[in-house]
XYZ file of C-alpha atoms in Angstrom:
367
model
C 0.000 0.000 0.000
C 1.404 3.373 -1.025
C 2.078 5.726 1.852
C -0.151 8.795 1.884
C -0.441 11.532 0.896
C -0.339 10.892 -2.830
C -2.092 11.922 -6.009
C -3.583 8.966 -7.882
C -4.128 9.438 -11.610
C -6.508 6.861 -13.061
C -5.778 6.338 -16.747
C -9.168 4.722 -17.401
C -10.877 7.911 -16.202
C -8.385 10.050 -18.083
C -9.155 8.035 -21.215
C -12.827 9.070 -21.083
C -11.810 12.694 -21.469
C -9.316 11.849 -24.197
C -11.987 10.037 -26.206
C -14.280 13.064 -26.046
C -11.427 15.302 -27.157
C -10.758 12.925 -30.056
C -14.447 13.108 -31.002
C -14.342 16.905 -31.091
C -11.160 16.887 -33.143
C -12.697 14.504 -35.675
C -16.080 16.189 -36.027
C -15.070 19.852 -35.815
C -11.649 19.902 -37.440
C -10.234 21.698 -34.405
C -6.880 20.746 -32.941
C -6.442 20.234 -29.191
C -3.435 21.395 -27.174
C -2.967 20.474 -23.518
C -2.772 23.609 -21.345
C 0.244 22.881 -19.170
C -0.629 25.682 -16.741
C -3.458 23.419 -15.545
C -1.829 20.001 -15.688
C 1.789 19.128 -16.398
C 2.286 15.651 -14.905
C 4.281 14.219 -17.763
C 4.142 10.602 -16.565
C 0.765 10.267 -18.333
C 1.721 12.154 -21.492
C 2.228 8.793 -23.200
C -1.550 8.329 -23.178
C -2.584 11.938 -23.699
C -0.317 12.514 -26.686
C -2.208 9.807 -28.593
C -5.386 11.899 -28.443
C -4.122 15.491 -28.528
C -2.087 17.535 -30.984
C 0.442 19.073 -28.621
C 0.740 21.585 -25.803
C 0.369 25.254 -25.006
C 2.335 27.059 -22.338
C 2.581 30.107 -20.118
C 6.331 30.198 -19.503
C 9.701 29.106 -20.825
C 9.736 26.082 -18.523
C 6.351 24.906 -19.809
C 7.395 25.431 -23.431
C 10.426 23.220 -22.902
C 8.432 20.596 -21.003
C 5.835 20.408 -23.779
C 8.450 20.099 -26.507
C 10.594 17.545 -24.712
C 7.985 15.408 -22.938
C 4.757 15.656 -24.977
C 5.791 16.350 -28.551
C 3.451 17.356 -31.331
C 2.745 21.020 -31.888
C 4.102 23.380 -29.246
C 2.544 26.812 -28.756
C 4.439 29.355 -26.672
C 2.521 32.077 -24.860
C 3.485 34.287 -21.957
C 2.091 37.484 -20.486
C 5.605 38.869 -21.017
C 8.855 37.371 -22.278
C 12.209 38.448 -20.860
C 15.093 39.331 -23.143
C 17.218 36.466 -21.820
C 14.612 33.758 -22.489
C 13.197 34.609 -25.916
C 15.844 32.606 -27.786
C 15.011 29.396 -25.893
C 11.275 29.999 -26.225
C 11.630 30.229 -29.995
C 13.909 27.184 -30.151
C 11.352 25.009 -28.368
C 8.116 26.188 -30.022
C 6.302 25.964 -33.340
C 4.251 29.111 -32.749
C 4.848 32.059 -30.466
C 1.897 34.121 -29.253
C 2.579 37.592 -27.924
C 0.361 39.126 -25.279
C 0.740 42.688 -26.523
C 1.749 44.729 -29.522
C 4.599 46.055 -27.412
C 6.034 42.541 -26.972
C 5.465 41.731 -30.644
C 7.443 44.785 -31.679
C 10.141 44.285 -29.038
C 10.924 40.799 -30.351
C 10.079 41.429 -33.997
C 13.616 40.808 -35.245
C 14.280 37.775 -33.051
C 11.021 36.107 -34.117
C 11.012 37.206 -37.759
C 11.305 33.655 -39.098
C 8.849 32.176 -36.573
C 5.075 31.640 -36.799
C 3.665 34.509 -34.713
C 0.321 35.296 -33.165
C -1.213 37.910 -30.896
C -3.621 37.578 -27.987
C -6.935 39.393 -28.323
C -9.166 40.347 -25.401
C -12.860 40.525 -26.375
C -13.975 42.155 -23.114
C -16.410 39.350 -22.239
C -15.849 36.164 -20.260
C -17.620 33.422 -18.330
C -15.648 33.799 -15.105
C -17.530 34.127 -11.817
C -14.336 35.197 -10.038
C -12.695 38.567 -10.595
C -9.270 37.098 -9.839
C -9.647 34.670 -12.774
C -11.524 36.939 -15.186
C -9.309 37.597 -18.235
C -11.688 40.361 -19.290
C -11.763 42.126 -15.930
C -11.491 45.932 -15.938
C -7.998 47.101 -16.885
C -6.971 43.553 -17.798
C -3.403 43.129 -19.001
C -4.298 39.965 -20.914
C -4.298 40.737 -24.627
C -5.134 43.606 -26.946
C -8.637 45.130 -26.948
C -8.507 47.650 -29.825
C -9.168 46.080 -33.243
C -8.011 49.193 -35.088
C -4.702 49.162 -33.226
C -4.201 45.468 -33.977
C -4.897 46.111 -37.655
C -1.731 48.227 -37.856
C 0.485 45.203 -37.083
C -1.517 42.430 -38.702
C 1.109 41.980 -41.399
C 3.470 40.687 -38.682
C 1.253 37.817 -37.504
C -0.655 34.848 -38.910
C -3.066 34.062 -36.094
C -4.744 34.972 -32.833
C -5.297 33.514 -29.395
C -8.533 34.423 -27.602
C -8.931 32.950 -24.126
C -12.077 34.188 -22.364
C -13.793 31.016 -21.141
C -13.402 29.940 -17.513
C -15.062 26.780 -16.165
C -17.729 27.308 -18.827
C -20.049 24.291 -19.038
C -22.814 26.275 -20.773
C -22.713 25.820 -24.558
C -25.227 28.626 -25.093
C -22.922 31.033 -23.269
C -19.933 29.846 -25.291
C -21.920 30.343 -28.503
C -23.054 33.803 -27.423
C -19.554 34.963 -26.507
C -18.064 33.572 -29.715
C -20.655 35.619 -31.578
C -19.525 38.709 -29.696
C -15.937 37.922 -30.623
C -16.949 37.738 -34.274
C -18.752 41.060 -34.001
C -15.772 42.783 -32.400
C -12.871 41.183 -34.243
C -14.474 39.907 -37.464
C -12.590 42.437 -39.585
C -9.313 41.031 -38.253
C -10.318 37.380 -38.600
C -11.267 37.960 -42.249
C -7.796 39.149 -43.225
C -6.225 36.712 -45.724
C -2.961 36.336 -43.783
C -4.791 35.043 -40.691
C -4.693 31.260 -40.877
C -5.332 30.069 -37.321
C -7.218 31.029 -34.186
C -6.868 29.493 -30.744
C -10.024 29.782 -28.649
C -8.118 28.906 -25.491
C -9.312 26.699 -22.680
C -11.920 26.905 -19.966
C -14.599 25.197 -22.087
C -15.894 22.238 -20.083
C -16.863 20.182 -23.121
C -15.839 16.857 -21.580
C -18.362 17.264 -18.773
C -21.530 15.216 -18.439
C -24.313 16.013 -20.931
C -22.349 18.694 -22.798
C -23.821 18.999 -26.336
C -20.737 17.858 -28.219
C -22.358 17.803 -31.649
C -23.570 21.389 -31.338
C -20.136 22.390 -30.096
C -18.448 20.682 -33.047
C -20.827 22.295 -35.533
C -20.184 25.763 -34.077
C -16.420 25.306 -34.226
C -16.585 24.009 -37.784
C -18.780 26.909 -38.899
C -16.372 29.402 -37.331
C -13.418 27.725 -39.019
C -15.078 27.715 -42.432
C -16.389 31.272 -42.182
C -12.939 32.736 -41.622
C -10.819 30.089 -43.327
C -8.808 29.352 -40.186
C -7.515 26.344 -38.308
C -9.168 26.377 -34.891
C -7.196 25.347 -31.817
C -8.619 24.486 -28.418
C -6.509 24.502 -25.248
C -8.244 22.111 -22.838
C -6.700 22.037 -19.397
C -9.334 21.095 -16.843
C -11.396 19.489 -19.618
C -8.507 17.115 -20.304
C -8.170 15.755 -16.793
C -11.481 16.399 -15.039
C -12.468 13.657 -12.559
C -9.372 11.616 -13.391
C -7.325 12.085 -10.237
C -7.710 11.849 -6.473
C -5.664 13.007 -3.501
C -5.325 10.089 -1.099
C -4.856 10.977 2.581
C -4.900 9.357 6.027
C -6.618 10.508 9.218
C -4.029 11.436 11.864
C -6.303 12.681 14.642
C -9.931 13.387 15.520
C -11.374 15.838 18.017
C -14.561 17.670 18.887
C -14.686 21.443 19.196
C -18.338 22.197 18.537
C -18.027 20.055 15.398
C -16.475 16.702 14.744
C -13.020 17.334 13.264
C -10.627 15.021 11.456
C -7.037 16.029 10.739
C -5.317 14.385 7.782
C -1.702 14.095 6.614
C -2.168 16.688 3.885
C -2.878 20.396 3.552
C -5.265 22.306 1.350
C -2.835 25.240 1.202
C 0.071 23.039 0.200
C -1.686 20.399 -1.910
C -4.981 21.874 -3.213
C -4.155 25.571 -3.185
C -6.589 26.560 -5.937
C -9.516 25.615 -3.709
C -8.231 27.873 -0.939
C -7.760 30.773 -3.352
C -11.337 30.487 -4.600
C -12.757 29.520 -1.205
C -14.195 26.277 -2.494
C -14.515 22.925 -0.794
C -12.710 19.807 -1.870
C -14.873 16.990 -3.268
C -15.429 13.536 -1.863
C -17.526 10.630 -3.118
C -19.487 9.095 -1.597
C -20.502 11.996 0.613
C -23.458 10.680 2.545
C -24.242 9.267 5.942
C -25.413 10.542 9.303
C -22.012 11.571 10.691
C -20.527 14.870 9.536
C -16.874 15.795 9.911
C -14.894 18.887 9.074
C -11.778 17.479 7.432
C -8.744 19.634 8.134
C -5.171 19.810 6.970
C -2.125 19.495 9.197
C -0.512 22.884 8.529
C -0.572 25.748 11.019
C -2.952 27.815 8.859
C -6.209 28.154 10.798
C -8.199 27.956 7.582
C -6.496 24.812 6.349
C -9.840 23.057 5.890
C -10.761 20.728 3.023
C -14.484 20.971 3.767
C -17.316 19.255 5.603
C -18.265 15.755 4.545
C -20.717 13.060 5.591
C -19.730 9.539 6.576
C -21.603 6.371 7.440
C -19.373 5.561 10.404
C -17.132 7.259 12.918
C -13.705 8.220 11.589
C -10.696 6.772 13.329
C -6.965 7.389 13.197
C -5.532 5.434 10.275
C -8.648 5.691 8.080
C -7.928 6.575 4.474
C -9.905 9.291 2.690
C -9.976 10.250 -0.957
C -10.556 13.736 -2.391
C -11.724 13.417 -5.985
C -11.129 15.696 -8.999
C -7.733 16.691 -7.652
C -5.644 17.247 -10.792
C -6.492 20.568 -12.443
C -4.643 23.606 -11.097
C -3.729 21.454 -8.107
C -0.669 19.332 -8.811
C 0.977 22.268 -10.609
C 0.461 24.470 -7.526
C 1.642 22.115 -4.791
C 4.180 23.703 -2.481
C 6.290 23.166 0.625
C 4.309 25.327 3.083
C 5.148 24.296 6.665
C 7.441 21.684 5.175
C 4.437 19.369 4.949
C 5.328 16.235 3.044
C 4.758 16.642 -0.662
C 2.262 14.093 -2.045
C 3.768 11.344 -4.117
C 2.374 10.687 -7.603
C 0.923 7.317 -8.577
C -0.746 6.140 -11.776
C -3.397 3.459 -12.124
C -2.731 1.895 -15.508
C -5.462 0.753 -17.882
C -4.980 -2.845 -16.668
C -5.748 -1.758 -13.094
C -2.212 -1.988 -11.741
C -0.906 0.984 -9.750
C 2.599 2.333 -10.242
C 4.309 4.800 -7.918
C 6.029 7.175 -10.346
C 7.358 9.911 -8.064
C 8.187 10.409 -4.409
C 9.455 13.632 -2.874
C 12.105 13.612 -0.167
C 13.704 15.879 2.399
C 16.370 16.672 -0.195
C 13.666 18.020 -2.525
C 12.494 20.305 0.283
C 16.034 21.495 0.977
C 16.812 22.028 -2.702
C 13.665 24.132 -3.178
C 15.227 26.703 -0.856
C 18.719 28.031 -0.276
């Protein structure tokens, strides 16, 4: 039995998402790039690369990881590139997408022989959280002014437009894509524009999502403007594929039944703390309710309140589901809490421990 805490990636569950992505690719003509900012655990890239076209990145490190570990087409994007990293970014990418006209012009000579794109900001998004809203007031993410972009369109061949966030509503996606066409149609119609990435945040692998309508909309968009459409699924690629396995270390009562586990929401599921959301557990039913807490010193290190059929005891194992997206990439060494190992359940049901973190890893993360 693997010692907790550890992330457990189930390839059979991952495969369900991959098959839906393959369906969209086949029926819409769109290409799919894994968004490494959401999930970058390369030990399962062997499976994912069979169903996806490549990767998209947010930094030099992610560009290199995508090129070296995933293969396929590698898109490089960053809010801002530094002078001392642009050469490596170009060397490891097939396309480079600049966030601003200023960055495009700054690196115009260095990237002259490269496929170049520019990020557009349509001013609309599906985000319920200001912190995650790419179209928030005064957003730094992309260019807003179509007339300004038109002055440099001869320097690029495509656009990236990322304005969906956790969007499981096809009607909303359709509506916002229509607004994008209204605002930027004159740019999309230019003959030198050959590709458009619609980014990630579209939860098309979720239950009951109307895939055929989605495919038809993407295909119509592609044909109208004569462009290759790219999607950048992050969460959609790995949703419900991974759990965080933990063990109960202590129980106590302080007005509520509490259980303390050998993990930490701040260290191991940080995105939930940022957005003030609860972790997920299944099953989550029974007459006994416990607040499950992490072992760090943060008073708010709380995974959530869950229901159980029996009393929890020291040594019991618990499993938080849907623990891959924006979670494994954000794990940290807060309080020096042991970093979760990484295990993979193969398609044949066998479980392989692929990575353990040690005291040396903790020491080497500091100086």
